[in-house]
Amino acid sequence: MKPKRNYLLLVLKGIGMGAADVIPGVSGGTIAFITGIYEELIRSIRSFDLTAVRMLLRLDLRGFWKHVNGGFLFSVLAGIAISIFSLAKLMKYLLEEHPIFVWSFFFGLIIASSWLVAREVKRWNVGTVVALVAGAAAAYLITVLSPAATPNAWWFIMLSGAVAICAMILPGISGAFILLLLGKYAYIIGAVSTFDLPVLLVFAVGAVAGIISFSHLLSWLLAKYHGVTVALLTGFMVGSLNKIWPWKVVLETYLDSHGTVQPLVERNILPGSYSALHDGEPALLGGAIALMAAGLLLIWGIERGAAVLKRRREKAAVNR
């Protein structure tokens, strides 16, 4: 008998993904991996295929819902939407007012998550090590690229949607940061705030096409080359730590859709240099270390809790 799904828990996991996706530098895919729903999420997105289209055309809504794992996807997407329209403002406030603490927490979170994901590689060999290094190098390179000036043509908006949504489901690579690199973060955020429907529709078409096609590739890689693919995803997470380092100095800025100055290009610095480069502001090293530890402990707690629940389910299945 199939165990009953805890849809409230799935909504909470979606909330975590949504909160991460609005921050340039943190990936919702990382949160999906941490919370153990990553592979099911990829498989569910991939299920939007010709079979699903035929079911819709026949008005077989029950079959369609089952085919696309509708209960799972609806719960996760609902959580993401709730987060974007509520917690996102809180995250934005915290990032503006307490950036060191926020980045420190995520730094600890990603370190622990990388270790946790790496444990999914059953056998480390030359191939998995090369994939790990390649993933880390690729993610690091993305974090040090300078944002580009790009056109506002419809085809580039569509391309931006496709690339950004693919990045959002990759652990360690932030879709919001990819939009920054493509020079479209402020443009798309502005379109959201003014509800510029033509721009949003073109962006959405690119996002839908990108995530469905990319999910097929990623699902195939996980099925055929699980160890190498997970090692590559672990590398993405490790390489992204460069972007999440808490102590930075701003080199270039840009104006967002509200006319507020935002950091565009930053350089990592040591905590000891922070005060000198920020007009005497404290580096808050003690609090930062405490929040890094909190991030580590949170992942450890999630992993321990998941292990306990798994043992209970297995025990209940044996007793039945």
mmCIF file with all atom_site columns, C-alpha atoms in Angstrom, residues 7 73 117 159 180:
data_model
loop_
_atom_site.group_PDB
_atom_site.id
_atom_site.type_symbol
_atom_site.label_atom_id
_atom_site.label_alt_id
_atom_site.label_comp_id
_atom_site.label_asym_id
_atom_site.label_entity_id
_atom_site.label_seq_id
_atom_site.pdbx_PDB_ins_code
_atom_site.Cartn_x
_atom_site.Cartn_y
_atom_site.Cartn_z
_atom_site.occupancy
_atom_site.B_iso_or_equiv
_atom_site.pdbx_formal_charge
_atom_site.auth_seq_id
_atom_site.auth_comp_id
_atom_site.auth_asym_id
_atom_site.auth_atom_id
_atom_site.pdbx_PDB_model_num
ATOM 1 C CA . TYR A 1 7   ? 1.379  17.670 1.444   1.00 0.00 ? 7   TYR A CA 1
ATOM 2 C CA . LEU A 1 73  ? 3.880  19.552 -8.034  1.00 0.00 ? 73  LEU A CA 1
ATOM 3 C CA . VAL A 1 117 ? 24.675 15.530 -1.429  1.00 0.00 ? 117 VAL A CA 1
ATOM 4 C CA . LEU A 1 159 ? 16.176 32.956 -23.979 1.00 0.00 ? 159 LEU A CA 1
ATOM 5 C CA . LEU A 1 180 ? 21.975 39.532 -13.382 1.00 0.00 ? 180 LEU A CA 1
#
